[in-house]
Coordinates of C-alpha atoms and ligand atoms in Angstrom, one line a residue:
M9 CA -33.2 33.6 -21.2
P10 CA -34.1 35.1 -17.7
D11 CA -33.5 31.6 -16.2
R12 CA -29.9 31.6 -17.6
V13 CA -29.1 35.0 -16.1
S14 CA -30.6 34.0 -12.8
R15 CA -28.5 30.8 -12.8
R16 CA -25.4 32.9 -13.6
A17 CA -26.2 35.4 -10.8
T18 CA -26.7 32.6 -8.4
L19 CA -23.4 31.0 -9.3
Q20 CA -21.6 34.4 -8.9
I21 CA -23.1 34.8 -5.4
L22 CA -22.2 31.3 -4.5
I23 CA -18.6 31.9 -5.6
A24 CA -18.3 35.3 -4.0
A25 CA -20.0 34.5 -0.7
P26 CA -17.1 32.6 1.0
V27 CA -14.6 35.3 -0.2
F28 CA -16.8 38.1 1.1
G29 CA -17.3 36.2 4.4
A30 CA -13.6 35.7 4.9
A31 CA -13.0 39.4 4.2
L32 CA -15.6 40.4 6.7
Q33 CA -14.1 38.1 9.3
A34 CA -10.6 39.5 8.7
C35 CA -11.6 43.1 9.3
G36 CA -14.4 42.4 11.7
K37 CA -14.6 41.5 15.4
K38 CA -12.0 39.4 17.1
D39 CA -12.9 36.1 18.7
K40 CA -10.9 36.8 21.8
P41 CA -9.9 39.9 23.8
D42 CA -6.3 41.2 23.4
S43 CA -5.8 41.4 27.1
C44 CA -7.7 41.2 30.4
T45 CA -5.3 42.8 32.8
D46 CA -7.0 46.1 33.6
V47 CA -7.7 45.8 37.3
S48 CA -8.0 49.6 37.9
G49 CA -11.7 49.1 39.0
L50 CA -10.8 46.6 41.7
S51 CA -10.1 47.1 45.4
E52 CA -6.7 46.3 46.9
G53 CA -8.2 43.1 48.4
E54 CA -9.6 42.0 45.1
K55 CA -6.3 42.7 43.4
A56 CA -4.5 40.7 46.1
A57 CA -6.8 37.7 45.7
R58 CA -6.1 37.8 42.0
T59 CA -2.4 37.8 42.7
A60 CA -2.7 35.1 45.4
L61 CA -4.4 32.7 43.0
Q62 CA -1.7 33.5 40.4
Y63 CA -4.1 34.6 37.7
T64 CA -2.5 35.1 34.3
D65 CA -4.0 36.0 30.9
A66 CA -1.9 33.2 29.2
T67 CA -2.2 29.8 30.8
P68 CA 1.1 27.9 31.5
Q69 CA -0.9 24.7 31.1
P70 CA -2.5 24.5 27.6
D71 CA -5.0 21.9 28.8
K72 CA -6.3 24.2 31.6
R73 CA -7.7 27.5 30.4
C74 CA -10.4 29.7 31.9
S75 CA -12.7 28.9 29.0
G76 CA -12.5 25.3 30.1
C77 CA -13.0 26.1 33.8
N78 CA -16.3 25.5 35.6
L79 CA -16.0 28.9 37.3
Y80 CA -15.6 30.9 34.1
Q81 CA -18.4 33.3 33.1
P82 CA -18.1 33.9 29.3
P83 CA -18.9 37.3 27.9
V84 CA -21.8 37.9 25.5
D85 CA -19.4 39.4 23.0
P86 CA -16.4 37.0 22.6
S87 CA -14.1 40.0 21.8
Q88 CA -14.6 41.1 25.4
C89 CA -13.2 39.7 28.7
G90 CA -15.2 37.2 30.7
G91 CA -15.7 36.9 34.4
C92 CA -15.1 34.4 37.1
Q93 CA -17.0 33.2 40.2
V94 CA -13.9 33.3 42.3
I95 CA -11.7 36.2 41.0
K96 CA -13.0 39.7 40.4
G97 CA -12.1 41.6 37.3
P98 CA -11.7 40.8 33.7
I99 CA -10.8 37.2 32.8
H100 CA -9.3 36.1 29.5
P101 CA -10.6 32.8 28.0
D102 CA -7.0 31.7 27.6
G103 CA -6.2 32.6 31.2
Y104 CA -5.6 30.4 34.3
C105 CA -5.3 30.5 38.0
T106 CA -4.7 27.9 40.7
S107 CA -8.4 27.5 41.4
W108 CA -9.0 26.0 37.9
V109 CA -11.6 23.2 38.0
A110 CA -12.7 21.3 34.9
K111 CA -16.0 22.3 33.3
V112 CA -18.8 19.8 34.0
Ligands
SF4_9 FE1 -10.0 31.2 35.3 FE2 -9.3 30.6 37.8 FE3 -11.6 31.8 37.4 FE4 -11.2 29.3 36.6 S1 -11.2 30.0 38.7 S2 -12.2 30.9 35.4 S3 -9.1 29.3 36.0 S4 -9.6 32.7 36.9

């Protein structure tokens, strides 16, 4: 009899696990930041460089995103902004600038 209960409990866990996982994901951390436009910590020169390279949080070219750029520095926590070897300040994984270069 204990084997039957154990099997039932195992089946219940197997059925509930995906539902529980989806619920956790829905109310848990995001896989991308909302925005990476806070440049309040940058100097005027750094802001100017950002503007000169036409950085934007939302790429106008879907096949060219910061996350696919060789100069992108991904964050440890994917819900946070990343960095860039060229532009100072927060960088969105879906962003873009004119210095984009394919990841090797
Ligand atoms: Fe994004 Fe431009 Fe930096 Fe590449 S160089 S990661 S496209 S901001």
